[in-house]
Coordinates of C-alpha atoms in Angstrom, one line a residue:
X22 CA 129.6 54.7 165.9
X23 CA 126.2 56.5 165.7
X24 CA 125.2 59.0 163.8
X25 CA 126.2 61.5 166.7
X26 CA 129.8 59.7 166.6
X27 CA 132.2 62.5 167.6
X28 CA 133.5 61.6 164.4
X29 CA 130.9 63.2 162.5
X30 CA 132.2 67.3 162.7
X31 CA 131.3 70.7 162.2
X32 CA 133.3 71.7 158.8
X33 CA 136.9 72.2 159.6
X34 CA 136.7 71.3 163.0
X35 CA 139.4 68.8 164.8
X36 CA 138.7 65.6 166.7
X37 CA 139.4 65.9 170.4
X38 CA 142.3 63.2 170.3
X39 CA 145.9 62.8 172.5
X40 CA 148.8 64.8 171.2
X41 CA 150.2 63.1 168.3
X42 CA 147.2 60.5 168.1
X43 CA 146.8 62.3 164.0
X44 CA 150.4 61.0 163.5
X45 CA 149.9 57.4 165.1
X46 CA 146.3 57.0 162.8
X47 CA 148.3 58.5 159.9
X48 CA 150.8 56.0 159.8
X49 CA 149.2 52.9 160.5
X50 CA 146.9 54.0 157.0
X51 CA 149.7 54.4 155.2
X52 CA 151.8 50.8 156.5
X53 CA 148.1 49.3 155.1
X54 CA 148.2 51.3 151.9
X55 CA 152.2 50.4 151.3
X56 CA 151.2 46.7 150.2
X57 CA 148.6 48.1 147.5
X58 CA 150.9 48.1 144.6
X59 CA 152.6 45.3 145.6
X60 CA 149.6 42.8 146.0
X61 CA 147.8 44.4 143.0
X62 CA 150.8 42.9 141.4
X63 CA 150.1 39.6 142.7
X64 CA 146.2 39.5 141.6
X65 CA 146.8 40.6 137.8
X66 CA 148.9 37.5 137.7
X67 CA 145.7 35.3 137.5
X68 CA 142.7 38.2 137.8
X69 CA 142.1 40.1 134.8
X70 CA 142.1 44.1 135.9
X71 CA 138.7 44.8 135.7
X72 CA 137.6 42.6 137.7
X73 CA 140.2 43.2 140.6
X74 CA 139.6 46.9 139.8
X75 CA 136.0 46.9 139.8
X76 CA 134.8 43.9 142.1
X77 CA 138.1 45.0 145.0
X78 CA 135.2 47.9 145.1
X79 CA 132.0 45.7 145.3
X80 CA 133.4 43.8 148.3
X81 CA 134.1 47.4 150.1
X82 CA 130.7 48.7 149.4
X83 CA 128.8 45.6 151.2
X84 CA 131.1 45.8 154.0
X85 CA 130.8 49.8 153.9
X86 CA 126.9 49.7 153.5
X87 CA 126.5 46.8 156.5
X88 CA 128.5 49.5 158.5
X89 CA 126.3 52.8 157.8
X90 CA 123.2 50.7 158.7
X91 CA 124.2 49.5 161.7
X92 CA 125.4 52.3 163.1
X93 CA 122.4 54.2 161.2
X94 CA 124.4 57.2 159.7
X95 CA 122.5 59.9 158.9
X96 CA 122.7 60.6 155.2
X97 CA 124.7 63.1 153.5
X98 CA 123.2 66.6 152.5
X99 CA 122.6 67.2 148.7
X100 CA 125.8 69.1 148.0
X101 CA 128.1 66.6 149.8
X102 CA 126.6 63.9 147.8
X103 CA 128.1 66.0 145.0
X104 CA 131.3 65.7 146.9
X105 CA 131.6 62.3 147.3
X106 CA 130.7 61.7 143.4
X107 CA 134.3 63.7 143.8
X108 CA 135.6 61.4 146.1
X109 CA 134.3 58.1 144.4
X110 CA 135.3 58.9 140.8
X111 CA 138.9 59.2 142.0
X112 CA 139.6 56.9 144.9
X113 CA 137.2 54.3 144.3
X114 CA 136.7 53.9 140.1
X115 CA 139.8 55.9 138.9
X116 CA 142.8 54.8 140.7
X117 CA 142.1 50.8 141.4
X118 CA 141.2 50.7 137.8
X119 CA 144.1 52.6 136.2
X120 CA 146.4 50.3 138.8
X121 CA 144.9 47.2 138.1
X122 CA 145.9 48.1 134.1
X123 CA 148.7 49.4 134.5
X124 CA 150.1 46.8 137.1
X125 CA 149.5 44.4 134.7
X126 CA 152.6 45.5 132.5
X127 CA 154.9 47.2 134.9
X128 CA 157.0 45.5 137.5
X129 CA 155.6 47.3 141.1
X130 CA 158.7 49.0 142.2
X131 CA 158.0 51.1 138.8
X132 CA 154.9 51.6 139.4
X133 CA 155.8 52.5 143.4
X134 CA 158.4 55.1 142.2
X135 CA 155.7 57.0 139.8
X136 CA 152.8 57.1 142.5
X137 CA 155.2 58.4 144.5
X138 CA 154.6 61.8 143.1
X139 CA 150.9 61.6 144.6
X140 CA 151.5 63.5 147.8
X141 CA 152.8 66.9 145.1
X142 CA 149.7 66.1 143.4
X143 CA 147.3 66.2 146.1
X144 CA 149.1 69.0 147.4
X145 CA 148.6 70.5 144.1
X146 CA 145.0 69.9 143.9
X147 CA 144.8 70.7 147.4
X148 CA 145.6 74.4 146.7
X149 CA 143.8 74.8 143.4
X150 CA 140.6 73.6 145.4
X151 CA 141.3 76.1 148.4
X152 CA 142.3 78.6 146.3
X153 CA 145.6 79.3 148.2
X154 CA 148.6 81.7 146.6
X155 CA 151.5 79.0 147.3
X156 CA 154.9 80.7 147.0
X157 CA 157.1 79.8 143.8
X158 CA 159.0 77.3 145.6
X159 CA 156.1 74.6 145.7
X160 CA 155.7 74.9 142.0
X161 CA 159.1 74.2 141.5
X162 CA 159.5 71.8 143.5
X163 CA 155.5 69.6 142.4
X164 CA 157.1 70.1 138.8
X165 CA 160.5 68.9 139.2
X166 CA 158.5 65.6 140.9
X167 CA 156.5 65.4 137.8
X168 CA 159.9 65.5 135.9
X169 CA 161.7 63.4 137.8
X170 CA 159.0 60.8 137.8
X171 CA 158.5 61.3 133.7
X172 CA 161.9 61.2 133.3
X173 CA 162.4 57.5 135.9
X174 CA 159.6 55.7 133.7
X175 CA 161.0 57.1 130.2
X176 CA 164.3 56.0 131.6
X177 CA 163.6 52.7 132.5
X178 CA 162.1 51.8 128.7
X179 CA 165.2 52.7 127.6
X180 CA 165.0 56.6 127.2
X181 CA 163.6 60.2 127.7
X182 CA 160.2 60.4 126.1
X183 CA 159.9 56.4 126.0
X184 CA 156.7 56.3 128.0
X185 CA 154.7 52.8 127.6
X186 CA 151.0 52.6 128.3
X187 CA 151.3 51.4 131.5
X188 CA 153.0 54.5 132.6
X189 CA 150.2 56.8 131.3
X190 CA 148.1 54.8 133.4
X191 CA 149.9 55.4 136.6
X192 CA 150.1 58.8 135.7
X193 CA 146.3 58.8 135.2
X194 CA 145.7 57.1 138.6
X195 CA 147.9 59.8 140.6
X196 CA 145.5 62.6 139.1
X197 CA 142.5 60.6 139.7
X198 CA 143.8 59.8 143.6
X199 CA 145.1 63.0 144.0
X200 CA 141.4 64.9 142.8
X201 CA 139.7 62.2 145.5
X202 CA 142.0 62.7 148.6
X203 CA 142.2 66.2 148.6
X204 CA 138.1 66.5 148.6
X205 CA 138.6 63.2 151.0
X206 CA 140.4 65.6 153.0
X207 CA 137.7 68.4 153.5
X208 CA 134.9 65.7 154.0
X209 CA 136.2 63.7 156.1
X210 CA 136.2 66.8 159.0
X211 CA 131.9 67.0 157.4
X212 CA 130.9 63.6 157.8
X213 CA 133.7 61.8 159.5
X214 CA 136.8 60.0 158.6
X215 CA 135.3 56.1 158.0
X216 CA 131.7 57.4 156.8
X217 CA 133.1 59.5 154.0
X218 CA 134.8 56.5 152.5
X219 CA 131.5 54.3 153.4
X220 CA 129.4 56.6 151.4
X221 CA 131.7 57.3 148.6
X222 CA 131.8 53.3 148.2
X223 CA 127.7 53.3 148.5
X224 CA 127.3 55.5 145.7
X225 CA 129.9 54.3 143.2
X226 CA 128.6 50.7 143.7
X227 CA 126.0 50.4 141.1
X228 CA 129.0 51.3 138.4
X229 CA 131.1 48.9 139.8
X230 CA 128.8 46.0 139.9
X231 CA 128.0 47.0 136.1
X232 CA 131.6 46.8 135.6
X233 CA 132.4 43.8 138.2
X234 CA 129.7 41.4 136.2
X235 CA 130.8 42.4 132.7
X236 CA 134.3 40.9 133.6
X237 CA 132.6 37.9 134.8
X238 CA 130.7 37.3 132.3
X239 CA 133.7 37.6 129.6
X240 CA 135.9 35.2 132.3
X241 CA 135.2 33.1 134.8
X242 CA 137.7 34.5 137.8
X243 CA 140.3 31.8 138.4
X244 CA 143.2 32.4 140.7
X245 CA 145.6 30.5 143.0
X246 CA 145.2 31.0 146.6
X247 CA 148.0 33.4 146.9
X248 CA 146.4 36.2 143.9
X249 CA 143.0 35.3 145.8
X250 CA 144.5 36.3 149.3
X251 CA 146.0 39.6 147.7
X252 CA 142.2 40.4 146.0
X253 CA 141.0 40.3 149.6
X254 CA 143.4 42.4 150.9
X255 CA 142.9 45.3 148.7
X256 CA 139.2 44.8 148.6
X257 CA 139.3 45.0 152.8
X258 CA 142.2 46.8 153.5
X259 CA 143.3 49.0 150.8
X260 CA 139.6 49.9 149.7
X261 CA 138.1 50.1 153.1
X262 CA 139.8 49.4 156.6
X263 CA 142.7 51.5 155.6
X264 CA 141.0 54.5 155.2
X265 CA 139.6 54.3 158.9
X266 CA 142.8 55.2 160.1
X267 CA 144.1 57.5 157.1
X268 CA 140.9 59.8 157.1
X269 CA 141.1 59.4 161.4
X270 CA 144.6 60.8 161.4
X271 CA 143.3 63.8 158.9
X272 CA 140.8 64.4 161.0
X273 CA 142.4 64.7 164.1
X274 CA 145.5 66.8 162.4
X275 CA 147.0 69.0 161.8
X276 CA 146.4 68.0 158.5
X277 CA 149.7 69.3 156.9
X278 CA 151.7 67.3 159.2
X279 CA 149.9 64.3 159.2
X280 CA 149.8 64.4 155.1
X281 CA 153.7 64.2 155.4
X282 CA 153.8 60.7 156.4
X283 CA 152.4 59.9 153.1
X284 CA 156.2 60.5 152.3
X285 CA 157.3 56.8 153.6
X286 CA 154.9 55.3 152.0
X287 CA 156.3 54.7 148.2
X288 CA 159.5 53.5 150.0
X289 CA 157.3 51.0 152.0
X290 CA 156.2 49.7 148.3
X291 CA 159.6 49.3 146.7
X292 CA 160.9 47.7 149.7
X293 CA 157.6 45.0 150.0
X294 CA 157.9 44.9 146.2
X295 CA 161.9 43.4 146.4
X296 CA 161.0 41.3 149.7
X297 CA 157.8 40.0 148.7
X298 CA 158.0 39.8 144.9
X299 CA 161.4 39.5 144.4
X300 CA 162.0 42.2 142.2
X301 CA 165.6 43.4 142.0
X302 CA 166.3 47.2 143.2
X303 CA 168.3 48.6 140.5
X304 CA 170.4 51.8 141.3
X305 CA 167.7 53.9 139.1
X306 CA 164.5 52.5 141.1
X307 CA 166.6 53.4 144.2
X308 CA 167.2 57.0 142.6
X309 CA 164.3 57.7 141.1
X310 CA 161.9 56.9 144.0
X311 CA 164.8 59.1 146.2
X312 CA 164.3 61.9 144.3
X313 CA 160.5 61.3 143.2
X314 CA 159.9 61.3 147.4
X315 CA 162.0 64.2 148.4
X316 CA 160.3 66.5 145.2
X317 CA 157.2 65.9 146.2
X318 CA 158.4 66.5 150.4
X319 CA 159.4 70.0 149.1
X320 CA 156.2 71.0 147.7
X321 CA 153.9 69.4 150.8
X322 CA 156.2 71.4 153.3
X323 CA 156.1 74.5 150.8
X324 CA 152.5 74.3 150.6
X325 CA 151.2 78.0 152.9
X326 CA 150.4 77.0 156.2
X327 CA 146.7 75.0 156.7
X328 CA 143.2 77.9 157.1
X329 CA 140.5 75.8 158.3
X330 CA 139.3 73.7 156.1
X331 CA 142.4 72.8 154.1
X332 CA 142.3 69.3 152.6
X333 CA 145.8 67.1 152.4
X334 CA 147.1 64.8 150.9
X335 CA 146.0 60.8 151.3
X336 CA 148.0 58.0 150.6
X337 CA 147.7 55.6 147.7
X338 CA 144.3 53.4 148.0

C-alpha cells in the first residue's frame, strides 16, 4: 500500500468495502488472536517472560518498519504520535508483558476466562474517551463482568478474595489492552488499519530492545522447537499480521458490530487451551467464561449507538 492507500482515511471515515467485508476481516483477527494465550502458555515453558514479552515485540517492529519503508508511509502528525505512545504502552509493552508473567503461573483456560472481560473494558474505555452518557444498563452489566471474572479467579484458588499474582496481572493486561484498542480504534480510521499497529511497534521498539537484551543478557534463550514455534507465532501473528485484519474490519465497520465478534474469541482460547494443551475444562472454567462472555456482550450491545469517530473494542493481542 502507498502512502495514498485507501486505507489511510479522513478521521472517522469508513473504507469503501462489500457488505459484511468489516465482519469477514473482524473475524479472521480474532481466530489469529484466539491462539495468543494458548501459545504464550507454550513459550513460558522454556522462555523466560520478558524476553517472550519484550523480544515477541522486537520481531514485529523489523517486520512493521520493513513494511512502512517499502510502501513509504507518510509519517504521523505530532499529536497522533501522542496517540500511538497510547496505543503502544498498552497493546505492545503492557499486555504481552503482563501475559507473559502471568501465563507463567496460571493454566491458559484461566487466564482465557479473565481476559474475557476485555471487550466490557474497551467498551468502557471506549465511552470514557468519547465522552458518551451510556445508559445504566452497561454499567451494570461491565461491572457484573468484572465481578464475575474476580469472583472465577478467587474461586479457582480456592475462594472469594483468593486472588494470586498472576491474576492481578491478567487483570493489569485487560486495562492496559483495553486503554490501547479503544485509541487503536479511532486511529486506525486516521492512519489506516495495518500502519497504526506498524507505527505503534516503530516507536515502542527502542524500549523493547532495552528490555529484549537485558533478558538475554541474564539468560541465554533456550527452547524446544515447539515453545520456539509458538514465540514466532505471537511475534508474527499475534503482534503484527493479526492486527491487519482486526484494525481492517474496524475500519471498514460499523465498528459496534464488528467489535462484537470479539465475543467468540475467549471461547476460541479455552477450547484451543483443552485441545492443544490438554488442560481439563472444569464445570467452573465452563461457567465462568459463560458468564464472563455474556457480561461483557451486555455492556458492548448497551454501549449508545456509534457518532463518528467512536473507537471499539479489539481483541486480545
Amino acid at each position: 500500500m502507498s502512502q495514498h492507500s485507501s486505507a489511510t482515511l479522513a478521521k472517522g471515515t469508513p473504507v469503501p468495502a462489500a457488505p459484511g467485508a468489516g465482519l469477514a476481516w473482524g473475524l479472521v483477527g480474532v481466530v489469529a488472536f484466539s491462539f495468543t494465550v494458548p501459545f504464550t502458555r507454550v513459550a513460558v515453558g522454556g522462555l523466560s517472560p520478558l524476553f517472550i514479552g519484550s523480544a515477541r515485540a522486537v520481531a514485529a517492529a523489523v517486520l512493521a518498519g520493513a513494511a512502512l519503508a517499502l510502501t513509504r508511509q507518510a509519517l504521523p502528525r505530532p499529536r497522533q504520535w501522542v496517540r500511538l505512545a497510547v496505543v503502544g504502552a498498552g497493546v505492545v509493552v503492557g499486555f504481552p508483558l503482563l501475559t507473559s508473567y502471568a501465563l507463567s503461573g496460571a493454566p491458559a483456560s484461566h487466564g482465557a476466562v479473565v481476559i474475557a472481560l476485555l471487550p466490557a473494558a474497551t467498551a468502557a474505555m471506549a465511552v470514557l474517551r468519547g465522552n458518551e452518557r451510556p445508559p445504566p444498563r452497561f454499567w451494570t452489566a461491565a461491572g457484573a463482568g468484572a465481578l464475575a471474572a474476580t469472583g472465577f479467579a478467587s474461586a479457582q484458588w480456592g475462594g472469594f478474595g483468593h486472588l494470586r499474582l498472576a491474576d492481578l496481572l491478567l487483570f493489569g493486561a485487560v486495562l492496559a489492552a483495553a486503554v490501547g484498542y479503544a485509541e487503536g480504534g479511532l486511529l486506525a480510521r486516521e492512519l489506516g488499519a495495518w500502519q497504526t499497529v506498524s507505527w505503534a511497534l516503530v516507536l515502542c521498539s527502542p524500549v523493547m530492545v532495552v528490555l529484549a537484551a537485558t533478558s538475554v543478557a541474564r539468560h541465554t534463550p533456550t527452547a524446544s522447537p515447539t515453545q520456539w514455534a509458538a514465540f514466532a507465532y505471537l511475534a508474527v501473528v499475534s503482534m503484527f499480521l493479526g492486527f491487519f485484519a482486526w484494525y481492517r474490519g474496524l475500519a471498514i465497520g460499523p465498528m459496534a458490530r464488528v467489535s462484537q465478534v470479539q465475543l467468540v474469541q475467549p471461547v476460541l482460547s479455552i477450547a484451543w487451551a483443552a485441545l492443544l494443551l490438554g488442560e481439563s475444562l472444569t464445570p467452573v472454567t465452563v461457567l465462568g467464561g459463560l458468564v464472563v462472555v455474556l457480561c461483557a456482550a451486555g455492556a458492548v450491545r448497551a454501549r449508545p449507538g456509534a457518532r463518528v469517530p467512536q473507537p471499539a473494542p479489539g481483541p486480545t493481542a
